[in-house]
Short mmCIF file of C-alpha atoms in Angstrom, two decimals:
data_model
loop_
_atom_site.label_atom_id
_atom_site.label_comp_id
_atom_site.label_asym_id
_atom_site.label_seq_id
_atom_site.Cartn_x
_atom_site.Cartn_y
_atom_site.Cartn_z
CA MET A 141 -33.95 -20.46 -41.25
CA PRO A 142 -36.55 -22.90 -41.85
CA ALA A 143 -39.87 -21.74 -42.96
CA ALA A 144 -42.22 -20.91 -40.39
CA PRO A 145 -45.14 -23.76 -39.63
CA ARG A 146 -48.22 -22.63 -41.22
CA PRO A 147 -50.83 -22.09 -38.59
CA ARG A 148 -53.42 -23.97 -37.91
CA ILE A 149 -57.01 -22.12 -39.39
CA VAL A 150 -60.07 -22.45 -37.31
CA PHE A 151 -63.30 -20.23 -38.63
CA VAL A 152 -65.51 -19.83 -35.39
CA HIS A 153 -69.36 -20.35 -35.25
CA SER A 154 -71.64 -20.62 -32.81
CA LEU A 155 -72.85 -23.42 -34.82
CA PRO A 156 -76.11 -23.60 -34.16
CA ARG A 157 -77.92 -27.99 -33.89
CA PHE A 158 -78.82 -27.43 -37.54
CA TRP A 159 -75.14 -25.78 -38.98
CA ARG A 160 -73.48 -29.18 -36.74
CA ASP A 161 -73.76 -31.67 -39.40
CA LEU A 162 -70.94 -29.52 -41.57
CA ALA A 163 -67.96 -30.04 -38.85
CA GLU A 164 -68.38 -33.56 -39.99
CA LEU A 165 -68.13 -34.10 -43.18
CA ALA A 166 -65.11 -34.92 -44.58
CA GLN A 167 -66.55 -32.66 -47.95
CA PRO A 168 -69.09 -30.19 -47.21
CA PRO A 169 -71.29 -28.83 -49.75
CA ALA A 170 -70.69 -25.84 -51.80
CA PRO A 171 -72.55 -22.70 -50.84
CA GLY A 172 -74.96 -22.79 -53.72
CA GLU A 173 -76.53 -26.29 -53.11
CA ILE A 174 -77.89 -24.32 -49.73
CA PRO A 175 -78.47 -20.85 -50.61
CA ASP A 176 -81.44 -21.13 -47.58
CA ARG A 177 -78.90 -21.34 -45.02
CA MET A 178 -76.36 -18.15 -46.30
CA ARG A 179 -77.89 -15.96 -44.53
CA GLY A 180 -77.01 -13.68 -42.49
CA GLY A 181 -73.12 -11.96 -40.82
CA ARG A 182 -72.09 -15.01 -39.75
CA ASN A 183 -73.38 -17.02 -41.63
CA ALA A 184 -72.32 -15.38 -44.82
CA TRP A 185 -68.24 -14.02 -43.76
CA VAL A 186 -67.84 -18.04 -41.47
CA LEU A 187 -69.46 -20.85 -42.96
CA GLN A 188 -70.15 -20.09 -46.00
CA THR A 189 -65.64 -18.78 -46.63
CA TYR A 190 -65.09 -22.18 -45.05
CA LEU A 191 -67.19 -23.46 -47.14
CA TRP A 192 -65.77 -22.59 -50.25
CA LEU A 193 -62.55 -22.74 -48.68
CA ARG A 194 -62.03 -26.17 -48.04
CA ARG A 195 -63.77 -27.34 -50.95
CA ARG A 196 -60.97 -25.73 -52.24
CA GLY A 197 -58.41 -27.83 -50.36
CA LEU A 198 -57.43 -25.73 -48.00
CA ALA A 199 -57.15 -27.04 -44.08
CA ALA A 200 -59.45 -25.04 -42.04
CA GLU A 201 -61.52 -26.07 -39.29
CA LEU A 202 -65.34 -25.48 -37.42
CA SER A 203 -65.27 -24.62 -34.05
CA THR A 204 -67.79 -22.54 -31.39
CA ARG A 205 -64.79 -21.04 -29.38
CA PRO A 206 -61.31 -19.89 -30.65
CA LEU A 207 -58.40 -21.86 -30.06
CA PRO A 208 -54.96 -21.11 -28.41
CA GLY A 209 -52.40 -21.29 -31.04
CA ALA A 210 -54.92 -20.91 -33.80
CA LEU A 211 -55.57 -17.92 -36.30
CA CYS A 212 -59.21 -17.60 -35.34
CA VAL A 213 -61.25 -16.97 -38.39
CA VAL A 214 -64.54 -14.79 -36.03
CA HIS A 215 -67.17 -12.98 -36.96
CA TYR A 216 -67.78 -9.65 -34.96
CA ASP A 217 -71.20 -10.76 -33.40
CA ASP A 218 -69.72 -13.83 -31.84
CA LEU A 219 -66.77 -12.11 -30.42
CA ARG A 220 -66.13 -11.92 -26.51
CA ALA A 221 -63.82 -11.39 -24.87
CA ARG A 222 -64.88 -13.83 -22.22
CA ASP A 223 -65.18 -16.44 -24.59
CA LEU A 224 -61.44 -15.75 -25.96
CA ALA A 225 -58.15 -16.88 -25.04
CA ALA A 226 -55.61 -14.66 -24.80
CA ASP A 227 -53.82 -17.29 -26.89
CA SER A 228 -56.20 -16.81 -29.96
CA TYR A 229 -54.80 -14.99 -32.46
CA VAL A 230 -58.40 -13.76 -34.13
CA LEU A 231 -58.67 -12.58 -37.90
CA GLY A 232 -62.09 -10.27 -36.82
CA ALA A 233 -64.90 -9.81 -40.08
CA ARG A 234 -66.49 -7.17 -39.12
CA GLY A 235 -69.41 -7.16 -41.58
CA ASP A 236 -71.80 -4.33 -41.18
CA ARG A 237 -70.05 -3.40 -38.04
CA PRO A 238 -68.63 -1.14 -35.44
CA PRO A 239 -64.55 -1.72 -35.61
CA MET A 240 -63.11 -4.80 -33.86
CA LEU A 241 -60.77 -3.76 -31.38
CA LEU A 242 -59.94 -7.67 -29.95
CA ALA A 243 -59.03 -8.55 -33.24
CA ASP A 244 -55.48 -8.71 -34.62
CA GLN A 245 -56.41 -8.15 -38.20
CA GLN A 246 -59.77 -7.50 -39.53
CA VAL A 247 -61.42 -8.16 -43.06
CA VAL A 248 -63.89 -5.61 -44.06
CA GLN A 249 -66.96 -5.56 -46.95
CA THR A 250 -65.78 -2.13 -48.22
CA PRO A 251 -62.67 -0.44 -48.94
CA LEU A 252 -63.57 2.52 -47.76
CA LEU A 253 -62.50 0.81 -44.68
CA ALA A 254 -59.04 -1.00 -45.34
CA ASN A 255 -55.91 0.04 -44.68
CA GLY A 256 -54.20 -2.47 -45.76
CA VAL A 257 -51.63 -3.02 -42.80
CA SER A 258 -54.46 -4.36 -40.28
CA SER A 259 -58.04 -3.47 -41.73
CA HIS A 260 -57.94 -6.08 -45.08
CA PHE A 261 -60.89 -5.13 -48.32
CA VAL A 262 -62.52 -8.65 -49.39
CA PRO A 263 -65.45 -8.37 -51.45
CA ASN A 264 -68.61 -10.09 -50.18
CA TRP A 265 -68.94 -13.54 -51.94
CA PRO A 266 -71.83 -13.02 -55.06
CA GLN A 267 -75.49 -14.29 -53.02
CA PRO A 268 -75.11 -18.67 -53.06
CA GLY A 269 -77.10 -20.39 -55.56
CA LEU A 270 -78.62 -17.18 -57.10
CA LEU A 271 -80.72 -17.58 -60.07
CA ALA A 272 -80.37 -15.13 -63.29
CA ARG A 273 -83.40 -12.66 -64.88
CA ASP A 274 -85.13 -15.50 -67.13
CA PRO A 275 -84.10 -14.11 -70.52
CA ALA A 276 -86.86 -15.17 -72.41
CA ARG A 277 -88.71 -11.74 -70.29
CA GLY A 278 -87.07 -9.99 -72.94
CA LEU A 279 -86.71 -6.58 -72.68
CA ARG A 280 -89.72 -5.97 -70.69
CA VAL A 281 -89.50 -4.37 -67.53
CA GLU A 282 -92.31 -4.99 -65.37
CA ARG A 283 -90.82 -5.76 -62.01
CA VAL A 284 -88.56 -4.51 -59.85
CA GLY A 285 -87.58 -6.13 -57.04
CA PHE A 286 -86.18 -4.98 -53.35
CA VAL A 287 -84.81 -8.62 -52.94
CA GLY A 288 -83.64 -8.68 -48.84
CA ARG A 289 -86.38 -7.71 -45.64
CA GLU A 290 -88.25 -5.26 -46.56
CA ARG A 291 -87.88 -3.24 -43.20
CA ASN A 292 -84.68 -1.94 -44.54
CA LEU A 293 -86.03 -0.10 -47.86
CA SER A 294 -86.87 3.42 -46.86
CA PRO A 295 -90.06 3.47 -45.96
CA GLU A 296 -91.45 6.28 -48.95
CA PHE A 297 -90.27 3.61 -51.50
CA ARG A 298 -92.51 0.80 -49.92
CA SER A 299 -95.46 3.17 -49.22
CA PRO A 300 -98.87 2.54 -50.64
CA GLU A 301 -98.20 5.87 -52.74
CA PHE A 302 -95.25 4.51 -54.50
CA ARG A 303 -96.76 1.16 -55.31
CA ARG A 304 -99.36 3.20 -57.15
CA ALA A 305 -97.27 4.96 -58.92
CA LEU A 306 -95.37 1.90 -60.04
CA ALA A 307 -98.62 0.82 -61.37
CA LEU A 308 -100.18 3.08 -62.63
CA ARG A 309 -97.16 3.56 -65.19
CA GLY A 310 -97.34 -0.41 -65.54
CA PHE A 311 -94.81 -1.71 -63.30
CA ALA A 312 -94.71 -3.49 -60.27
CA LEU A 313 -92.66 -3.83 -56.34
CA VAL A 314 -91.83 -7.05 -55.38
CA VAL A 315 -90.82 -7.59 -52.06
CA ARG A 316 -88.45 -10.82 -51.67
CA GLU A 317 -87.55 -11.37 -48.11
CA ASP A 318 -87.31 -14.67 -48.98
CA ARG A 319 -85.16 -16.94 -51.78
CA TRP A 320 -83.12 -13.79 -52.06
CA TRP A 321 -81.55 -16.17 -54.93
CA ASP A 322 -84.23 -16.41 -57.35
CA HIS A 323 -84.34 -13.10 -60.22
CA ARG A 324 -85.85 -15.36 -62.49
CA ASP A 325 -88.83 -13.20 -62.62
CA LEU A 326 -87.11 -9.72 -62.58
CA ASP A 327 -86.62 -7.19 -64.38
CA ALA A 328 -84.11 -4.28 -62.63
CA ILE A 329 -83.28 -4.41 -59.29
CA LEU A 330 -84.55 -1.14 -55.93
CA ALA A 331 -82.54 -0.69 -53.48
CA VAL A 332 -82.51 2.54 -51.34
CA ARG A 333 -81.69 2.63 -47.54
CA THR A 334 -82.34 4.68 -44.73
CA ALA A 335 -78.93 4.88 -41.97
CA SER A 336 -76.59 7.21 -40.20
CA PRO A 337 -74.13 8.40 -42.58
CA ALA A 338 -71.53 5.83 -40.23
CA LYS A 339 -73.50 3.10 -40.71
CA LEU A 340 -73.50 2.89 -44.61
CA ARG A 341 -70.37 3.60 -44.10
CA THR A 342 -69.85 0.05 -43.50
CA LYS A 343 -72.24 -1.61 -45.82
CA PRO A 344 -70.64 -3.82 -49.18
CA ALA A 345 -72.08 -3.26 -52.18
CA SER A 346 -73.47 -6.92 -52.30
CA LYS A 347 -77.25 -5.88 -53.41
CA LEU A 348 -75.01 -4.64 -57.42
CA VAL A 349 -72.96 -6.65 -57.48
CA ASN A 350 -75.50 -9.59 -57.39
CA ALA A 351 -77.41 -7.78 -60.03
CA TRP A 352 -74.56 -8.17 -62.22
CA HIS A 353 -74.23 -11.65 -61.73
CA ALA A 354 -78.60 -11.25 -62.04
CA GLY A 355 -78.15 -9.87 -65.12
CA CYS A 356 -81.19 -6.97 -63.80
CA PRO A 357 -80.01 -3.20 -64.20
CA ALA A 358 -80.08 -1.71 -60.87
CA LEU A 359 -81.55 1.61 -59.51
CA LEU A 360 -79.49 1.81 -56.19
CA GLY A 361 -79.29 5.07 -53.07
CA PRO A 362 -76.70 6.75 -52.61
CA GLU A 363 -74.11 4.65 -51.15
CA PRO A 364 -70.42 4.56 -50.34
CA ALA A 365 -70.12 1.25 -51.19
CA PHE A 366 -72.18 1.79 -54.85
CA GLU A 367 -70.29 4.65 -55.24
CA ALA A 368 -66.71 3.74 -55.60
CA ARG A 369 -68.05 0.29 -57.36
CA ARG A 370 -68.88 2.32 -59.97
CA LEU A 371 -67.00 3.39 -63.00
CA SER A 372 -69.68 4.47 -65.80
CA SER A 373 -73.20 4.85 -65.81
CA LEU A 374 -73.97 1.63 -66.89
CA ASP A 375 -73.27 -0.20 -63.76
CA TYR A 376 -77.00 1.08 -61.54
CA LEU A 377 -79.51 3.81 -62.24
CA PRO A 378 -78.70 6.13 -58.77
CA VAL A 379 -81.61 7.27 -57.24
CA ALA A 380 -82.63 9.03 -54.07
CA THR A 381 -86.52 9.38 -54.64
CA PRO A 382 -89.78 7.35 -55.48
CA GLU A 383 -89.39 9.87 -57.94
CA GLU A 384 -86.42 9.72 -59.44
CA ALA A 385 -86.87 5.34 -59.53
CA LEU A 386 -89.80 6.68 -61.71
CA ALA A 387 -88.16 8.50 -64.14
CA ALA A 388 -85.17 5.03 -64.21
CA LEU A 389 -87.51 3.08 -64.98
CA ARG A 390 -89.18 5.06 -67.35
CA ARG A 391 -85.56 5.76 -69.79
CA LEU A 392 -85.22 2.05 -69.05
CA ARG A 393 -88.91 0.87 -71.08
CA GLU A 394 -88.36 4.05 -73.35
CA GLU A 395 -84.54 4.62 -73.73
CA THR A 396 -83.38 2.34 -76.85
CA GLY A 397 -80.17 0.25 -76.45
CA LEU A 398 -79.95 1.39 -72.68
CA TYR A 399 -81.45 -2.34 -70.74
CA SER A 400 -79.09 -4.73 -73.11
CA ALA A 401 -76.34 -2.60 -72.23
CA MET A 402 -76.63 -2.23 -68.77
CA VAL A 403 -77.25 -6.14 -68.92
CA GLU A 404 -73.84 -6.18 -70.75
CA ASN A 405 -72.13 -4.49 -68.98
CA GLY A 406 -73.24 -6.23 -65.39
CA ARG A 407 -72.22 -9.59 -67.14
CA ARG A 408 -68.69 -8.33 -68.02
CA ARG A 409 -68.41 -6.64 -63.93
CA ALA A 410 -69.43 -9.75 -63.07
CA ARG A 411 -66.67 -11.48 -63.53
CA GLU A 412 -64.42 -9.86 -61.27
CA PHE A 413 -66.04 -10.43 -57.81
CA SER A 414 -67.02 -14.23 -58.86
CA ALA A 415 -66.96 -17.50 -56.28
CA GLU A 416 -63.57 -17.99 -58.10
CA ALA A 417 -61.95 -14.61 -58.01
CA ILE A 418 -62.94 -13.97 -53.61
CA ALA A 419 -61.71 -17.87 -53.04
CA VAL A 420 -57.57 -16.60 -53.87
CA ARG A 421 -58.44 -13.49 -52.44
CA TRP A 422 -59.20 -14.44 -49.30
CA GLU A 423 -56.32 -17.46 -49.48
CA ASP A 424 -53.81 -14.65 -51.46
CA LEU A 425 -55.12 -12.64 -47.24
CA LEU A 426 -54.12 -15.62 -45.63
CA ALA A 427 -51.28 -16.86 -47.06
CA GLY A 428 -49.56 -12.77 -47.34
CA PRO A 429 -50.17 -10.24 -44.64
CA VAL A 430 -52.48 -12.36 -41.69
CA ALA A 431 -49.11 -15.03 -42.57
CA GLU A 432 -47.02 -12.85 -41.62
CA ASP A 433 -48.69 -11.28 -38.69
CA PHE A 434 -49.73 -14.55 -37.40
CA GLU A 435 -45.09 -15.21 -37.22
CA ARG A 436 -45.03 -12.13 -36.00
CA TRP A 437 -47.52 -12.47 -32.90
CA ARG A 438 -46.76 -16.34 -32.55
CA ARG A 439 -42.68 -14.95 -31.54
CA ALA A 440 -43.51 -12.85 -29.00
CA PRO A 441 -43.37 -13.63 -25.63
CA ARG A 442 -46.75 -14.83 -23.91
CA ARG A 443 -47.13 -12.34 -21.71
CA ALA A 444 -46.90 -9.37 -24.40
CA ARG A 445 -49.55 -11.00 -25.96
CA TRP A 446 -51.31 -10.37 -22.93
CA LEU A 447 -50.66 -7.22 -22.19
CA ARG A 448 -52.21 -6.79 -25.72
CA PHE A 449 -55.34 -8.65 -24.94
CA ALA A 450 -55.94 -7.00 -21.74
CA LEU A 451 -55.79 -3.90 -23.57
CA ARG A 452 -57.92 -4.31 -26.05
CA ALA A 453 -60.51 -5.99 -24.11
CA ALA A 454 -61.30 -2.93 -22.34
CA GLN A 455 -61.40 -0.97 -25.19
CA GLN A 456 -63.67 -2.53 -26.89
CA GLY A 457 -65.95 -2.84 -23.71
CA VAL A 458 -65.93 1.12 -23.99
CA ARG A 459 -66.07 1.08 -27.66
CA ARG A 460 -69.55 -1.62 -27.65
CA ASP A 461 -71.35 0.67 -24.93
CA ARG A 462 -70.80 4.04 -26.96
CA ASP A 463 -71.62 1.93 -29.64
CA ARG A 464 -74.76 0.54 -28.32
CA ASP A 465 -75.96 4.26 -27.27
CA TYR A 466 -75.11 5.28 -30.24
CA ALA A 467 -77.56 2.97 -32.09
CA ARG A 468 -80.22 4.15 -29.67
CA GLN A 469 -80.02 7.30 -30.46
CA HIS A 470 -79.82 6.96 -33.61
CA HIS A 471 -83.35 4.75 -34.03
CA ALA A 472 -84.98 7.24 -31.67
CA ARG A 473 -84.50 9.84 -33.98
CA LEU A 474 -86.13 7.69 -37.56
CA TRP A 475 -89.03 7.03 -35.02
CA GLU A 476 -89.32 10.95 -34.07
CA THR A 477 -89.10 11.86 -37.68
CA ARG A 478 -91.23 9.38 -39.41
CA PRO A 479 -95.54 10.07 -39.90
#
């Protein structure tokens, strides 16, 4: 029997104007050359994967819509039944969103959501263009960085009281909403988030992995993805309250050898999550389980594919309405309980 033809692979993105140059380049740039454009789930999961795999020789295309007969990689935010041809095969990039019932297969960013059959874990790409901590800072522990949007840091950690408590002990909180890739002036990373357990279960371990790459010990809240990656006490220091964060910073400053040991451990762990390692994971997925499922889908009768699409579209619509209602209720509860 002749080998099955390789599927046509299409990365689907709404492609606002400032992205459309990528579709016209014979050799697209490396993500590290344009780190300011690698923000948000759609860019990080779809465009970044397209850029890395194209540079490694994958024959792939960019499109603003799923294409009939193709293996289409689509982020949750860009997947709508009205835009989807029933004759398109979808590999969904779920990110920190609800399940993608319209997708034939899903990529998830935490092993907690993978089943190895229809949902496959692929770690996030490391921060493109990451600038590691300046070695000239030595063992000083002064500047504690939260790298991301400030609203995502738990309120008690961005309060004036916490900042004053830090200052009294010779520390300073640095909230970096821009230039997320720049860790040169940071001595430690802080990440504690307030969200529902269901939402936290979808979050990746990106801040931990980026801290390893940056050479900065991490102080992290109780999130499933962090806990799943933790193999030793040197991977990160768990904190849940400002008092625990202050105690952890004192340990980094005062315990002989702890800071250096955490930095060295982080360098070793970071190798598991290099861009090269993540690219291999994507290539193995596309050439293995997804290609096999695509071939089964391709051989199915056209009528069966249409019926399956109609059923999934109905299920996704019901699920999306339910998730939207839950999100509204959760945000309302948060506002009611905040001082």
